[in-house]
Amino acid sequence: MDKLEARTVTEISNLLSSREDVTQTLMTMLSALDKQFPAGVAQFSLGKTCAHYSTSIAEMEGLSRALWGLFPLMAGGADVPFSEKYITAIKLGTDPKSPSYWGETGPYDQRLVEMAAYGLGLALMQDQLTHLFSESELTNLHRWLNQITDAQMPDSNWNYFAIIVQLGFKRAGLPYDQAAIDRRFEMMEAYYLGDGWYSDGPGRPKDYYISMAFHFYGLIYATLNANDDPARAATLRERSCLFAKDFIYLSAADGASVPFGRSLTYRFAMVAFWSGVAFAELDVFSPGVVKGIILRHLRWWLAQPIFDRDGILTLGFAYPNLAMCEDYNSPGSPYWALKVFLIMALPEDHAFWQAEELPLPELAPVHAIVPAQQILQHCENSQHVVMLTSGQLELNNYVNTEAKYTKFAYSTRFGFTIERGRYGIKHAACDSMLLLSDNDNYWRGRRECESVEMLNGAIYSRWLPWHDVQIDTWLIPCGEWHVRVHHVNSARRLQTVEGGFAVMKADADITTRCSKVHAANGQSVIMDLSPYTVRQADSVITPPNSSVMFAECASIPTLVGEMAPGDHWLCCAVTASGHSVPAPLLAPTLVIENNMLHVTDNVSGETISLHL
């Protein structure tokens, strides 16, 4: 342990290539937790911020999420010096006579979520784990976990928690309920959209829960229960193969992934799916490609300031930021990131570890994901990935739902900003959004879409910021740019602001109908293409901690205008780059005539034509 403690996670990340390097990275993270973990207790505190559940449950959550790293390490044969403390904690937490007892669960209980980690441990380690418990202690563990079997839970990926617990029981030789497994799978079948995609429950989003939950748990089940449930295992594997061919487009060549949706504080859980692919030996991409995606992603994250001075993962995304967190994020919540370390259960001689790390395969510059209502653009040889999207919304209305789901575009390099206040455009997170105000400096943008269509090369959506204001929007990828076309039918006189990507604070270069910001972390441009209405170029400076990518104030290039009641066309081209952006003279052009929209890429000369 002295050698591990002498090196920081960042220092280790610079070497991250072998199984030993990954082991050391995980052990360093667990060692930092160990310093906060007193012996002889069933939970530990990692901070004083709160979630919507009690502090004692939050402290149990932090301990439980560490097990997503600890159990694969132990299953892979690693000697983990502090593992005994966790085993003791499990014994105390599941003993109803212990003052540290984790308690009886109720409907929608957070402790049900955490039970999946224990199911994983039982499923991976079997008697290697159960032999550490006496008969009565094992009875306590089984009884406590068995509360999940018929528990009332959200109609979502939570059903997999019960499945993984039952799988653990079965693999460890404990009583299990096959009917409960079948029932939970049947419920989730209603979420299946086709082409490998699910929604996270009826009418809910298609975000990272599809990768880090549905397919991650599904591949564990399909691998460990294939002999007894071959048909279901084959279906799960087939769907994961289909999903992988889409999901790879969310990864950039530098290891970053597109930040989108809720629960971004789980960080490298974003690529836990690929660890599931390696664990399941899924025949979709070579082990070297999968290895490269995972290791580059870990290197990218470990280069970000996401740990506090004690080496504890913070709440936030690319830096500590409570403002963007959901109400279910406790101080220990970020440790779901450790799901990516499922690969530690694979032995040194496994094909994954023996493979040479490979770059991303050659990917199409534009890739449409129809079930997810997304179009992915790969720019700069996949160094920058942009997601265009419509139709997503988290029905639970968590903090900053609009910012996390309903913007027009999300970027691996520039992320997005969150709303920091109710009044004034600088607080309103106008990047990658068209915002409107009814003469009062309160701003509304796209939230719920009335309809969405995936067109040939574009995404269409209809949305109503007020009952008497209807907006039809087309998002069109176009080389290094994307084009936005809005048809606004309004009964009100409105002010409008439309933003490009947010970069670090810098002055904007304002020219006729074009705003360009050249910042320390890149350049961002928005150019007005409106055929009938001229908007003025401007820029907005947001408060610090608005961006999920950097703590500094952000600059957003904007187009501003005012509309009288009636019909209007608002159109623009948007681009951003970590290097130099394309010259405005090479921006796309568009023509609207005879109910047709023609958008031309002035670099390639290609034109996309759409019926309006």
XYZ file of C-alpha atoms in Angstrom:
612
model
C 0.000 0.000 0.000
C 2.925 2.417 0.557
C 3.693 2.368 -3.145
C 0.057 3.103 -3.988
C -0.226 5.943 -1.521
C 2.942 7.579 -2.816
C 1.381 8.196 -6.230
C -1.599 10.308 -7.129
C -4.376 9.172 -9.399
C -3.221 11.737 -11.967
C 0.319 10.351 -11.949
C -0.994 6.831 -12.439
C -3.309 7.964 -15.240
C -0.308 9.016 -17.308
C 0.763 5.363 -17.373
C -2.675 3.844 -17.759
C -2.251 1.008 -20.232
C -1.808 -2.340 -18.479
C -3.964 -4.315 -16.086
C -1.522 -3.401 -13.327
C -1.980 0.309 -14.103
C -5.759 0.017 -13.964
C -5.547 -2.003 -10.757
C -3.348 0.662 -9.196
C -5.719 3.443 -10.262
C -8.658 1.671 -8.650
C -6.681 0.765 -5.531
C -5.625 4.403 -5.138
C -9.265 5.498 -5.287
C -10.293 2.830 -2.794
C -7.372 3.711 -0.534
C -8.641 7.291 -0.337
C -12.032 5.946 0.726
C -10.374 3.705 3.271
C -9.022 6.735 5.121
C -12.634 7.890 5.643
C -13.794 4.418 6.718
C -13.493 3.640 10.456
C -13.190 -0.032 11.337
C -16.208 -1.776 12.799
C -18.922 0.363 11.198
C -21.484 -0.331 8.474
C -21.197 2.958 6.559
C -19.030 6.045 6.282
C -19.394 9.746 5.597
C -17.857 11.463 2.577
C -19.342 14.927 3.092
C -22.091 17.043 4.564
C -24.226 17.733 1.501
C -27.608 16.008 1.339
C -29.782 13.971 -0.981
C -33.536 13.491 -0.689
C -32.966 10.401 1.497
C -31.503 10.308 4.995
C -27.852 10.802 5.858
C -27.573 7.245 7.190
C -28.811 5.834 3.866
C -26.448 8.144 1.976
C -23.534 6.819 4.045
C -24.613 3.246 3.328
C -24.800 4.202 -0.355
C -21.199 5.445 -0.371
C -19.943 2.194 1.118
C -22.046 0.099 -1.258
C -20.906 1.902 -4.402
C -17.279 1.239 -3.538
C -18.129 -2.456 -3.940
C -18.546 -1.995 -7.717
C -14.762 -1.707 -7.746
C -13.892 -3.910 -4.785
C -15.787 -7.057 -5.798
C -14.366 -7.270 -9.362
C -10.886 -6.717 -7.880
C -11.376 -9.573 -5.446
C -12.960 -11.789 -8.113
C -9.925 -11.163 -10.300
C -7.602 -12.410 -7.568
C -6.293 -9.120 -6.171
C -5.231 -8.923 -2.540
C -7.171 -5.944 -1.189
C -5.832 -5.049 2.271
C -8.961 -3.232 3.437
C -11.537 -5.700 2.094
C -12.114 -7.125 5.568
C -13.573 -3.781 6.688
C -16.197 -4.017 3.955
C -17.077 -7.615 4.834
C -17.489 -6.584 8.473
C -19.658 -3.656 7.397
C -21.904 -5.979 5.382
C -22.299 -8.295 8.354
C -23.202 -5.416 10.664
C -25.472 -3.704 8.159
C -27.550 -6.815 7.485
C -27.833 -7.985 11.095
C -31.223 -6.871 12.480
C -29.802 -7.119 16.022
C -26.922 -4.769 15.254
C -27.177 -1.047 16.094
C -25.669 -0.501 12.617
C -28.476 -2.416 10.867
C -29.337 -0.883 7.504
C -33.012 -1.354 8.202
C -36.178 -2.497 6.501
C -36.794 -0.997 3.097
C -39.909 0.706 1.823
C -41.290 1.525 -1.628
C -38.898 3.415 -3.945
C -36.151 3.072 -1.354
C -32.593 4.117 -2.232
C -31.276 1.024 -0.452
C -32.902 -1.088 -3.171
C -30.605 0.599 -5.697
C -27.525 -0.280 -3.675
C -28.481 -3.949 -3.327
C -27.319 -4.631 -6.893
C -23.681 -4.289 -5.806
C -24.121 -7.151 -3.348
C -25.844 -9.229 -6.011
C -22.844 -8.620 -8.279
C -20.452 -9.728 -5.553
C -22.351 -12.959 -4.968
C -22.653 -13.613 -8.702
C -18.967 -13.003 -9.433
C -17.360 -14.548 -6.360
C -19.854 -17.215 -5.271
C -18.364 -19.264 -2.421
C -15.240 -17.092 -2.467
C -17.536 -14.490 -0.886
C -20.021 -16.622 1.033
C -17.196 -18.477 2.827
C -16.389 -15.207 4.564
C -19.756 -15.353 6.341
C -21.031 -17.693 9.030
C -24.292 -19.507 8.438
C -26.270 -16.981 10.466
C -24.503 -14.031 8.812
C -25.284 -15.437 5.384
C -28.915 -15.886 6.436
C -28.995 -12.235 7.485
C -27.485 -11.114 4.173
C -29.965 -13.162 2.178
C -32.936 -11.964 4.212
C -31.950 -8.317 3.928
C -31.321 -8.475 0.179
C -34.465 -10.524 -0.412
C -36.561 -7.470 0.458
C -36.058 -6.390 -3.136
C -37.825 -9.419 -4.622
C -41.319 -7.936 -4.565
C -40.395 -4.361 -3.699
C -42.305 -1.477 -5.241
C -39.831 0.403 -7.430
C -39.883 2.947 -10.267
C -40.943 1.465 -13.595
C -37.432 1.820 -15.028
C -33.935 0.329 -14.992
C -34.487 -0.286 -11.257
C -35.999 -3.640 -12.217
C -32.488 -4.831 -12.985
C -31.466 -4.380 -9.331
C -33.856 -7.179 -8.365
C -32.594 -9.344 -11.219
C -28.934 -8.941 -10.253
C -29.737 -9.783 -6.616
C -31.583 -12.954 -7.671
C -28.718 -13.837 -10.015
C -26.319 -13.451 -7.083
C -28.461 -15.711 -4.929
C -28.559 -18.343 -7.634
C -24.844 -18.255 -8.381
C -23.967 -18.395 -4.683
C -26.232 -21.368 -3.991
C -28.789 -19.378 -1.991
C -32.581 -19.581 -2.393
C -33.674 -17.509 -5.376
C -36.894 -16.652 -7.199
C -36.859 -17.355 -10.944
C -40.396 -15.996 -11.272
C -39.183 -12.658 -9.929
C -36.453 -12.575 -12.594
C -38.942 -13.386 -15.342
C -41.415 -10.803 -14.075
C -38.842 -8.014 -14.012
C -37.587 -8.839 -17.493
C -41.150 -8.864 -18.781
C -41.752 -5.390 -17.355
C -38.658 -4.013 -19.051
C -39.578 -5.543 -22.393
C -42.190 -2.804 -22.660
C -39.371 -0.239 -22.805
C -37.625 -1.818 -25.785
C -37.630 0.511 -28.797
C -35.785 -1.647 -31.330
C -32.274 -1.543 -32.792
C -30.774 -2.248 -29.358
C -32.322 0.800 -27.668
C -34.551 1.087 -24.613
C -36.142 4.052 -22.912
C -35.612 4.257 -19.167
C -39.225 3.374 -18.519
C -42.420 4.279 -20.394
C -42.015 7.648 -22.090
C -38.700 8.351 -20.410
C -35.360 9.387 -21.940
C -32.758 7.486 -23.913
C -29.667 8.595 -22.018
C -26.648 6.976 -20.331
C -28.930 4.773 -18.246
C -29.439 2.693 -21.382
C -25.703 1.953 -21.541
C -24.650 1.918 -17.880
C -27.791 0.143 -16.664
C -29.845 -1.818 -19.190
C -27.018 -3.195 -21.302
C -24.414 -3.284 -18.522
C -26.582 -5.444 -16.250
C -27.955 -7.339 -19.228
C -24.479 -8.422 -20.315
C -23.629 -9.532 -16.783
C -26.784 -11.640 -16.716
C -26.223 -12.987 -20.219
C -22.669 -14.020 -19.334
C -23.233 -15.562 -15.926
C -26.584 -17.235 -16.603
C -26.204 -18.221 -20.262
C -26.350 -21.977 -19.627
C -29.644 -21.842 -17.727
C -31.318 -19.076 -19.750
C -29.796 -19.361 -23.241
C -32.620 -17.754 -25.220
C -32.775 -14.632 -23.065
C -28.969 -14.438 -22.940
C -28.830 -14.577 -26.737
C -31.420 -11.797 -27.022
C -29.555 -9.584 -24.561
C -26.286 -10.114 -26.393
C -27.848 -9.433 -29.789
C -29.400 -6.194 -28.551
C -26.107 -5.108 -27.003
C -24.347 -5.693 -30.324
C -26.858 -3.461 -32.093
C -26.548 -0.833 -29.384
C -22.740 -0.882 -29.498
C -22.720 0.072 -33.166
C -24.610 3.256 -32.268
C -23.120 3.955 -28.852
C -19.551 4.064 -30.121
C -20.469 7.334 -31.821
C -20.823 9.030 -28.415
C -17.069 8.576 -27.831
C -14.452 11.013 -29.108
C -10.948 10.025 -30.150
C -9.440 11.751 -27.087
C -11.516 9.637 -24.666
C -14.248 12.162 -23.913
C -17.916 11.228 -24.197
C -20.852 13.495 -24.999
C -22.238 14.934 -21.739
C -25.998 14.557 -21.993
C -28.830 13.837 -19.588
C -28.947 13.337 -15.855
C -26.578 11.543 -13.465
C -23.458 12.930 -15.119
C -21.804 12.937 -11.702
C -21.302 9.176 -12.182
C -18.583 10.186 -14.649
C -16.743 7.150 -16.013
C -19.843 5.025 -15.679
C -20.465 6.602 -19.105
C -18.372 3.779 -20.611
C -19.273 1.010 -18.151
C -21.113 -0.547 -21.085
C -17.794 -1.223 -22.806
C -16.541 -2.994 -19.687
C -19.649 -5.144 -19.954
C -18.769 -5.806 -23.605
C -15.284 -6.959 -22.587
C -16.638 -9.050 -19.695
C -19.186 -10.740 -21.985
C -16.652 -11.186 -24.812
C -19.253 -9.668 -27.097
C -18.332 -10.117 -30.740
C -18.961 -6.579 -31.955
C -15.615 -4.709 -31.910
C -12.173 -6.176 -31.357
C -10.793 -6.344 -27.793
C -8.210 -3.727 -28.785
C -10.886 -1.234 -29.848
C -12.907 -1.812 -26.660
C -9.768 -1.538 -24.546
C -8.882 1.750 -26.226
C -12.317 3.262 -25.591
C -12.141 2.393 -21.879
C -8.532 3.392 -21.234
C -8.691 6.681 -23.139
C -11.903 7.514 -21.297
C -10.241 6.846 -17.933
C -7.208 8.921 -18.921
C -9.473 11.786 -19.951
C -11.316 11.713 -16.635
C -8.232 11.347 -14.484
C -6.827 14.480 -16.095
C -9.862 16.479 -14.852
C -10.033 18.088 -11.363
C -12.705 15.697 -10.100
C -11.070 14.631 -6.801
C -10.855 16.690 -3.627
C -7.659 17.158 -1.623
C -8.257 13.799 0.096
C -8.627 11.937 -3.179
C -12.416 11.612 -2.885
C -14.589 11.893 -5.986
C -16.577 15.123 -5.858
C -20.110 15.896 -6.943
C -20.162 17.528 -10.359
C -19.003 16.677 -13.849
C -15.601 17.853 -15.109
C -14.983 19.704 -11.810
C -16.783 19.964 -8.427
C -20.167 21.591 -9.085
C -23.162 21.117 -6.821
C -25.294 23.396 -8.975
C -25.703 20.750 -11.689
C -26.509 17.828 -9.380
C -29.817 16.044 -8.991
C -31.632 15.697 -5.683
C -30.614 12.020 -5.464
C -26.876 12.822 -5.526
C -25.327 12.256 -2.097
C -21.592 12.631 -1.342
C -21.060 8.940 -2.090
C -23.139 8.835 -5.269
C -20.254 9.513 -7.707
C -18.754 6.124 -6.876
C -21.118 4.464 -9.311
C -18.270 5.463 -11.622
C -16.557 2.294 -10.373
C -18.896 0.188 -12.511
C -16.332 0.686 -15.282
C -13.949 -1.524 -13.282
C -15.926 -4.692 -14.000
C -12.947 -5.479 -16.276
C -10.891 -6.189 -13.146
C -12.748 -9.516 -12.868
C -11.018 -10.582 -16.094
C -7.703 -12.407 -15.559
C -4.371 -11.104 -16.831
C -4.312 -13.606 -19.700
C -7.757 -12.576 -20.978
C -7.902 -11.336 -24.570
C -8.957 -7.884 -23.359
C -5.780 -7.360 -21.342
C -3.537 -9.021 -23.888
C -4.840 -6.924 -26.785
C -2.974 -3.914 -28.084
C -4.934 -0.740 -27.434
C -6.449 0.472 -30.703
C -7.956 3.824 -31.727
C -11.576 4.278 -32.643
C -12.421 2.531 -35.880
C -13.177 4.755 -38.857
C -16.609 6.207 -38.187
C -19.014 8.005 -40.483
C -18.900 11.795 -40.077
C -22.672 11.793 -39.503
C -24.609 8.982 -37.833
C -28.330 9.024 -37.058
C -29.681 7.045 -34.088
C -33.377 6.843 -34.847
C -34.702 5.272 -31.592
C -32.808 7.852 -29.508
C -33.775 10.775 -31.788
C -30.150 11.809 -32.068
C -27.666 12.634 -34.818
C -23.955 12.367 -34.015
C -21.393 14.468 -35.869
C -17.733 13.446 -35.774
C -15.485 16.403 -36.561
C -11.701 16.825 -36.600
C -11.092 13.084 -37.084
C -13.433 12.305 -34.172
C -11.540 14.621 -31.803
C -14.793 16.553 -31.408
C -18.237 14.918 -31.266
C -21.508 16.857 -31.403
C -24.901 15.355 -30.627
C -27.979 16.947 -32.186
C -31.122 15.839 -30.403
C -34.850 16.428 -29.971
C -37.676 14.849 -28.048
C -35.901 13.977 -24.816
C -37.298 15.015 -21.451
C -36.946 13.605 -17.937
C -40.493 13.384 -16.600
C -39.321 13.590 -12.979
C -38.260 17.195 -13.628
C -34.914 16.962 -11.884
C -32.719 20.036 -11.556
C -31.854 21.660 -14.902
C -33.834 19.106 -16.892
C -34.076 21.443 -19.904
C -30.325 22.053 -19.954
C -29.519 18.355 -19.676
C -31.987 17.061 -22.276
C -33.612 19.665 -24.498
C -30.825 21.774 -25.980
C -30.317 21.453 -29.708
C -26.703 20.268 -29.422
C -24.236 18.763 -26.923
C -20.465 18.609 -27.339
C -17.656 16.399 -26.006
C -15.429 19.474 -25.910
C -17.759 22.247 -24.756
C -20.519 20.366 -22.934
C -23.379 22.674 -22.021
C -24.341 25.282 -19.427
C -27.025 25.102 -16.761
C -29.543 27.703 -15.673
C -28.290 29.741 -12.692
C -31.256 32.028 -12.080
C -34.793 32.864 -13.134
C -34.259 36.444 -14.339
C -32.017 37.728 -17.094
C -30.472 36.134 -20.142
C -27.019 35.649 -18.627
C -28.497 33.175 -16.131
C -30.734 31.387 -18.620
C -28.309 28.874 -20.202
C -28.890 30.089 -23.752
C -26.131 27.995 -25.347
C -27.478 25.654 -28.031
C -30.969 26.998 -27.379
C -33.494 29.419 -28.837
C -34.928 31.343 -25.891
C -37.890 33.696 -25.993
C -39.155 36.375 -23.613
C -42.579 37.993 -23.400
C -41.187 41.490 -22.702
C -40.272 40.655 -19.111
C -36.673 39.300 -19.227
C -37.859 35.850 -18.157
C -36.835 33.335 -20.808
C -38.417 30.157 -22.143
C -36.968 27.606 -24.523
C -37.766 24.161 -25.805
C -38.975 21.781 -23.137
C -41.478 19.118 -24.123
C -41.836 18.428 -27.830
C -45.323 17.999 -29.220
C -43.915 15.879 -32.052
C -40.530 14.669 -33.288
C -39.517 13.097 -36.591
C -36.215 11.682 -37.719
C -35.904 12.791 -41.319
C -33.380 11.915 -43.991
C -30.387 13.814 -42.632
C -32.223 15.966 -40.083
C -34.334 16.030 -36.915
C -37.655 17.854 -36.813
C -39.508 18.883 -33.645
C -42.560 20.960 -32.769
C -42.656 22.741 -29.423
C -44.854 25.362 -27.749
C -43.151 27.672 -25.224
C -46.595 29.262 -24.697
C -49.998 27.903 -25.713
C -50.229 30.491 -28.495
C -46.643 30.231 -29.745
C -45.778 27.270 -31.966
C -42.233 26.593 -33.153
C -41.195 24.019 -35.742
C -37.462 23.302 -35.617
C -35.197 21.437 -38.025
C -31.635 20.466 -36.953
C -29.398 19.635 -39.901
C -25.760 18.435 -39.712
C -23.647 20.128 -42.363
C -19.921 19.325 -42.418
C -18.197 21.014 -39.470
C -21.372 23.040 -38.859
C -24.943 22.315 -37.977
C -27.872 24.365 -39.243
C -30.969 25.268 -37.214
C -34.174 26.350 -38.895
C -37.114 27.585 -36.799
C -40.566 28.455 -38.106
C -42.242 30.545 -35.408
C -45.981 31.224 -35.362
C -46.684 33.581 -32.498
C -49.664 35.524 -31.166
C -47.267 37.584 -29.038
C -44.547 40.139 -29.548
C -41.411 38.352 -28.345
C -37.721 38.932 -27.793
C -35.415 36.122 -28.970
C -31.886 34.991 -28.150
C -30.234 32.009 -29.813
C -26.850 30.744 -28.640
C -23.971 28.747 -30.013
C -21.670 26.551 -27.912
C -20.347 27.948 -24.619
C -16.590 28.498 -24.303
C -14.456 30.065 -21.577
C -14.961 33.778 -20.983
C -13.593 35.922 -23.797
C -14.675 38.910 -25.854
C -16.761 38.216 -28.924
C -15.803 39.263 -32.425
C -19.027 40.779 -33.726
C -19.610 41.285 -37.426
C -22.770 41.600 -39.503
C -25.006 38.672 -38.557
C -22.107 36.688 -37.049
C -20.767 36.298 -33.507
C -17.465 34.529 -32.886
C -15.749 33.922 -29.542
C -12.086 32.907 -29.539
C -11.394 31.564 -26.013
C -8.620 29.700 -24.221
C -10.391 26.373 -24.752
C -11.555 26.901 -28.335
C -13.662 28.929 -30.714
C -17.431 29.130 -31.049
C -19.411 30.724 -33.883
C -23.064 31.388 -34.622
C -24.042 32.943 -37.948
C -27.485 34.200 -38.893
C -28.963 32.679 -42.053
C -32.517 33.957 -41.599
C -33.950 34.723 -45.046
C -36.488 37.375 -44.045
C -35.620 38.529 -40.518
C -32.223 39.984 -39.637
C -30.929 39.260 -36.156
C -28.095 41.129 -34.482
C -24.919 39.370 -33.390
C -24.077 39.598 -29.685
C -22.691 37.485 -26.841
C -23.598 36.511 -23.285
C -21.294 36.030 -20.303
C -22.662 33.511 -17.789
C -21.862 33.313 -14.053
C -19.053 30.985 -12.913
C -19.945 27.314 -12.491
C -22.512 27.527 -15.284
C -20.672 25.192 -17.631
C -20.445 21.514 -16.727
C -16.979 21.448 -18.359
C -15.155 24.323 -16.656
C -15.615 26.482 -13.568
C -14.855 29.824 -15.184
C -17.503 32.166 -16.530
C -18.615 31.126 -20.007
C -19.018 33.125 -23.189
C -21.827 32.263 -25.577
C -22.010 33.812 -29.050
C -25.622 34.810 -29.715
C -28.093 36.186 -32.206
C -30.757 38.501 -30.782
C -33.935 39.956 -32.224
C -37.547 40.920 -31.712
C -40.617 39.461 -33.425
C -44.040 40.972 -33.943
C -47.019 38.616 -33.792
C -47.198 36.421 -36.883
C -45.037 33.996 -38.861
C -41.234 34.189 -38.813
C -38.271 32.143 -40.010
C -35.187 32.161 -37.776
C -32.209 30.279 -39.220
C -28.552 29.990 -38.266
C -25.370 27.979 -38.696
C -23.321 26.943 -35.651
C -19.830 25.514 -35.272
C -17.137 25.222 -32.615
C -13.643 23.789 -32.411
C -10.711 23.421 -30.085
C -8.561 24.692 -32.945
C -9.640 27.028 -35.733
C -13.225 27.059 -36.903
C -14.194 27.114 -40.573
C -14.235 30.583 -42.113
C -17.697 32.212 -42.088
C -17.417 32.475 -45.865
C -17.564 28.662 -45.914
C -20.660 28.519 -43.692
C -23.625 26.601 -45.072
C -26.209 28.466 -47.095
C -29.928 27.847 -47.221
C -32.890 28.614 -49.420
C -36.576 28.320 -48.483
C -38.944 28.196 -51.435
C -42.101 26.342 -52.475
C -42.369 24.611 -49.069
C -38.878 23.201 -49.508
C -35.735 23.820 -47.478
C -32.384 23.450 -49.240
C -29.215 23.499 -47.101
C -25.858 23.440 -48.891
C -22.501 22.498 -47.403
C -20.191 24.978 -49.100
C -17.130 22.820 -48.449
C -18.362 19.566 -49.986
C -20.964 21.134 -52.259
C -23.620 18.673 -51.049
C -27.199 19.856 -50.562
C -29.877 18.451 -48.243
C -33.455 19.174 -49.297
C -36.416 18.805 -46.938
C -40.160 19.289 -47.275
C -41.440 21.880 -44.812
